[in-house]
Coordinates of C-alpha atoms in Angstrom, one line a residue:
X1 CA 42.2 14.0 70.1
X2 CA 42.7 14.5 66.4
X3 CA 44.4 11.7 64.6
X4 CA 47.6 12.6 62.7
X5 CA 48.2 10.6 59.6
X6 CA 51.5 8.9 59.0
X7 CA 54.0 11.2 57.4
X8 CA 52.6 14.3 59.1
X9 CA 53.8 13.7 62.7
X10 CA 55.6 17.0 62.5
X11 CA 52.2 18.7 62.8
X12 CA 51.5 17.6 66.3
X13 CA 54.2 19.7 68.0
X14 CA 54.5 19.4 71.8
X15 CA 53.5 22.7 73.4
X16 CA 55.5 23.6 76.4
X17 CA 53.7 24.2 79.7
X18 CA 55.1 27.8 79.9
X19 CA 53.2 28.8 76.7
X20 CA 50.3 31.1 77.7
X21 CA 46.7 29.9 77.1
X22 CA 46.0 32.3 74.2
X23 CA 49.1 31.3 72.3
X24 CA 48.5 27.6 73.0
X25 CA 45.0 27.7 71.6
X26 CA 46.2 29.5 68.5
X27 CA 49.0 27.0 68.0
X28 CA 46.5 24.1 68.2
X29 CA 44.3 25.7 65.6
X30 CA 47.4 26.2 63.3
X31 CA 48.2 22.5 63.8
X32 CA 44.7 21.7 62.8
X33 CA 45.0 23.8 59.6
X34 CA 48.4 22.3 58.7
X35 CA 47.0 18.8 58.6
X36 CA 45.2 19.7 55.4
X37 CA 48.2 21.2 53.6
X38 CA 49.9 19.7 50.6
X39 CA 53.6 20.3 50.0
X40 CA 56.1 21.5 47.4
X41 CA 59.5 20.3 46.5
X42 CA 61.4 21.8 43.6
X43 CA 59.0 22.0 40.7
X44 CA 56.7 19.4 42.2
X45 CA 53.5 20.6 43.8
X46 CA 50.5 19.0 45.5
X47 CA 52.6 16.5 47.5
X48 CA 50.2 14.6 49.8
X49 CA 51.4 14.0 53.4
X50 CA 54.2 16.5 53.0
X51 CA 57.2 16.9 55.3
X52 CA 57.5 20.0 57.4
X53 CA 60.0 21.5 54.9
X54 CA 57.6 20.8 52.0
X55 CA 54.7 22.4 53.8
X56 CA 56.8 25.4 54.7
X57 CA 57.7 25.9 51.0
X58 CA 54.0 25.6 50.1
X59 CA 53.4 28.6 52.4
X60 CA 56.5 30.5 51.3
X61 CA 58.0 30.7 54.8
X62 CA 61.0 29.1 56.6
X63 CA 60.7 25.7 58.2
X64 CA 61.9 27.3 61.5
X65 CA 59.0 29.8 61.4
X66 CA 56.4 27.2 60.8
X67 CA 57.8 25.1 63.6
X68 CA 57.6 28.0 66.0
X69 CA 54.0 28.7 65.0
X70 CA 53.0 25.1 65.6
X71 CA 54.8 25.1 69.0
X72 CA 53.2 28.4 70.2
X73 CA 56.5 30.2 70.5
X74 CA 55.6 32.8 67.8
X75 CA 52.4 34.4 66.6
X76 CA 52.1 34.8 62.8
X77 CA 51.1 38.1 61.2
X78 CA 47.4 38.2 60.3
X79 CA 48.3 38.2 56.6
X80 CA 50.3 35.0 57.1
X81 CA 47.6 33.4 59.2
X82 CA 45.1 34.2 56.4
X83 CA 47.4 32.6 53.9
X84 CA 47.7 29.4 56.0
X85 CA 43.9 29.3 56.3
X86 CA 43.4 29.8 52.5
X87 CA 46.0 27.3 51.6
X88 CA 44.7 24.6 53.9
X89 CA 41.1 25.2 52.7
X90 CA 42.3 25.0 49.0
X91 CA 44.2 21.7 49.7
X92 CA 41.5 20.1 51.8
X93 CA 38.7 20.7 49.4
X94 CA 35.5 19.2 50.9
X95 CA 37.2 18.0 54.1
X96 CA 38.0 21.4 55.5
X97 CA 36.4 22.0 58.9
X98 CA 33.7 24.6 58.7
X99 CA 34.2 25.9 62.2
X100 CA 37.6 27.4 61.4
X101 CA 36.9 30.9 60.0
X102 CA 39.1 34.0 59.5
X103 CA 37.1 35.8 62.2
X104 CA 37.8 32.9 64.6
X105 CA 41.5 33.0 63.8
X106 CA 41.6 36.8 64.2
X107 CA 40.1 36.5 67.7
X108 CA 42.5 33.8 68.7
X109 CA 45.4 35.9 67.4
X110 CA 44.3 38.9 69.5
X111 CA 44.2 36.7 72.6
X112 CA 47.6 35.3 71.7
X113 CA 49.0 38.7 71.2
X114 CA 47.8 39.8 74.6
X115 CA 50.1 37.1 76.1
X116 CA 52.8 37.9 73.6
X117 CA 53.5 41.5 74.2
X118 CA 54.0 42.9 77.7
X119 CA 53.4 46.5 76.6
X120 CA 50.1 45.3 75.0
X121 CA 49.1 43.5 78.1
X122 CA 49.6 46.7 80.2
X123 CA 47.7 48.9 77.7
X124 CA 44.8 46.4 77.5
X125 CA 44.6 46.3 81.3
X126 CA 44.4 50.1 81.4
X127 CA 41.7 50.1 78.7
X128 CA 39.7 47.5 80.6
X129 CA 40.0 49.6 83.8
X130 CA 38.8 52.7 82.0
X131 CA 35.9 50.8 80.5
X132 CA 34.8 49.6 83.9
X133 CA 35.1 53.0 85.4
X134 CA 32.9 54.4 82.6
X135 CA 30.3 51.7 83.2
X136 CA 30.4 52.3 87.0
X137 CA 29.8 56.0 86.5
X138 CA 31.2 58.8 88.7
X139 CA 32.4 57.8 92.1
X140 CA 31.0 61.1 93.7
X141 CA 27.4 61.8 94.3
X142 CA 25.6 63.5 91.4
X143 CA 24.7 66.4 93.6
X144 CA 28.4 67.2 94.1
X145 CA 29.2 67.2 90.4
X146 CA 27.5 69.4 87.8
X147 CA 26.7 68.2 84.3
X148 CA 29.7 70.2 83.1
X149 CA 32.0 68.2 85.4
X150 CA 30.5 64.9 84.4
X151 CA 30.9 65.8 80.7
X152 CA 34.5 66.9 81.2
X153 CA 35.3 63.6 83.0
X154 CA 33.8 61.6 80.2
X155 CA 35.7 63.6 77.6
X156 CA 38.9 63.0 79.4
X157 CA 38.2 59.3 79.7
X158 CA 37.4 59.1 76.0
X159 CA 40.6 60.9 75.0
X160 CA 42.6 58.6 77.3
X161 CA 41.0 55.5 75.7
X162 CA 41.6 56.8 72.2
X163 CA 45.3 57.6 73.1
X164 CA 45.9 54.1 74.6
X165 CA 44.1 52.4 71.7
X166 CA 46.3 54.3 69.2
X167 CA 49.4 53.3 71.1
X168 CA 48.2 49.7 71.2
X169 CA 47.6 49.7 67.5
X170 CA 51.1 51.2 66.8
X171 CA 52.8 48.5 69.0
X172 CA 50.9 45.7 67.2
X173 CA 51.9 47.0 63.8
X174 CA 55.5 47.3 64.9
X175 CA 55.4 43.8 66.3
X176 CA 53.9 42.4 63.0
X177 CA 56.5 44.1 60.9
X178 CA 59.3 42.8 63.1
X179 CA 57.8 39.3 62.9
X180 CA 57.6 39.5 59.1
X181 CA 61.2 40.6 58.9
X182 CA 62.2 37.7 61.1
X183 CA 60.3 35.3 58.9
X184 CA 61.9 36.7 55.7
X185 CA 65.3 36.5 57.3
X186 CA 64.9 32.9 58.3
X187 CA 63.6 32.1 54.9
X188 CA 66.7 33.7 53.3
X189 CA 68.9 31.7 55.7
X190 CA 67.2 28.5 54.6
X191 CA 67.6 29.4 51.0
X192 CA 71.3 30.2 51.4
X193 CA 71.9 26.9 53.2
X194 CA 70.2 25.0 50.4
X195 CA 72.3 26.8 47.8
X196 CA 75.5 26.1 49.8
X197 CA 74.5 22.4 49.9
X198 CA 73.8 22.3 46.2
X199 CA 77.1 23.9 45.3
X200 CA 79.0 21.7 47.7
X201 CA 77.4 18.6 46.1
X202 CA 78.2 19.9 42.6
X203 CA 81.8 20.6 43.6
X204 CA 82.2 17.2 45.1
X205 CA 81.0 15.6 41.9
X206 CA 83.4 17.6 39.8
X207 CA 86.6 16.8 41.9
X208 CA 87.2 13.3 40.5
X209 CA 87.0 14.6 37.0
X210 CA 89.6 17.2 37.8
X211 CA 91.9 14.8 39.6
X212 CA 92.0 12.2 36.8
X213 CA 94.3 14.1 34.4
X214 CA 96.5 14.9 37.3
X215 CA 96.8 11.3 38.3
X216 CA 97.6 10.2 34.7
X217 CA 100.3 12.9 34.6
X218 CA 101.8 11.6 37.8
X219 CA 101.8 8.0 36.5
X220 CA 103.6 9.1 33.4
X221 CA 106.2 11.0 35.4
X222 CA 106.8 7.8 37.5
X223 CA 107.1 5.5 34.4
X224 CA 110.8 4.8 33.5
X225 CA 112.2 6.2 30.3
X226 CA 113.2 3.6 27.8
X227 CA 116.3 4.6 26.0
X228 CA 118.8 2.7 23.9
X229 CA 118.8 -0.9 25.1
X230 CA 115.1 -0.9 26.2
X231 CA 116.1 -2.4 29.6
X232 CA 113.9 0.1 31.4
X233 CA 116.9 1.3 33.4
X234 CA 118.1 4.9 33.3
X235 CA 121.0 5.2 30.8
X236 CA 123.9 7.5 31.5
X237 CA 124.1 10.4 29.2
X238 CA 126.9 12.5 28.0
X239 CA 127.3 15.8 26.3
X240 CA 125.0 16.5 23.4
X241 CA 126.2 14.9 20.1
X242 CA 128.4 12.2 21.8
X243 CA 127.7 8.6 22.4
X244 CA 126.9 7.6 25.9
X245 CA 130.0 6.4 27.8
X246 CA 130.3 2.7 28.4
X247 CA 130.2 1.5 31.9
X248 CA 133.0 -0.6 33.3
X249 CA 132.0 -4.2 33.6
X250 CA 131.7 -5.6 37.0
X251 CA 134.0 -8.4 38.2
X252 CA 131.3 -11.0 37.9
X253 CA 130.5 -10.0 34.3
X254 CA 134.3 -10.0 33.5
X255 CA 134.7 -13.5 34.9
X256 CA 131.7 -14.8 32.9
X257 CA 133.2 -13.3 29.7
X258 CA 136.6 -14.9 30.3
X259 CA 135.0 -18.3 30.9
X260 CA 133.0 -18.1 27.7
X261 CA 136.1 -17.0 25.7
X262 CA 138.0 -20.0 27.1
X263 CA 135.3 -22.4 26.1
X264 CA 135.1 -21.0 22.6
X265 CA 138.9 -21.4 22.2
X266 CA 138.9 -25.1 23.3
X267 CA 136.0 -25.9 20.9
X268 CA 137.9 -24.3 18.0
X269 CA 140.9 -26.5 18.6

């Protein structure tokens, strides 16, 4: 079993038991390639022991797509598989395993696609049946069939094989295009999520700056106005141009004033 270095545990994805053998073998080979990848984050490149997100950015695909390739749930397009191979080979330098070739990956991908597409499986079965019938030769004695009949039968089989092969190629091209569109869509979703997170973080950092003048304004509004006596208490106001009216003294204040007046009078005597 291949040892996975610390920091790259994401490479060794668990492959479900319901994944067909062809897709399983391709997924294991992709895992082997991804162990040699470096990563990218922002402007930084060549990150050793990258995370899954950094490795996905190195390949220019979404993290979700890379995870599905490693788990055997999706089969990458041949162009993307070649990119993974070239990137891993470039990053690994002299440590790249020589037994992993593009031809080997192409064969594994063909086997995985046979499990991946029901229509392709049906067409491949028909092709194999026709190939066996051609190898077995005519089912009727040669005496019963003339050379013209045998030639016509072979021509019919060849045309059938050509037609089915063309249909198979068309289906594979359509599947690859849909897979690429799916990869691009998932990459765009990841980009938008990252942009939303960046803008949200920026907005959160700007909120305290915006709230500070508002808080100062509220404090000023709550501060008492100092008018006239400087007591800090609100002073009654009258019409413009007139002095503020005097408040009637309270009983306690009047009593204190009378007491003081009495004391002053006695001292004067």
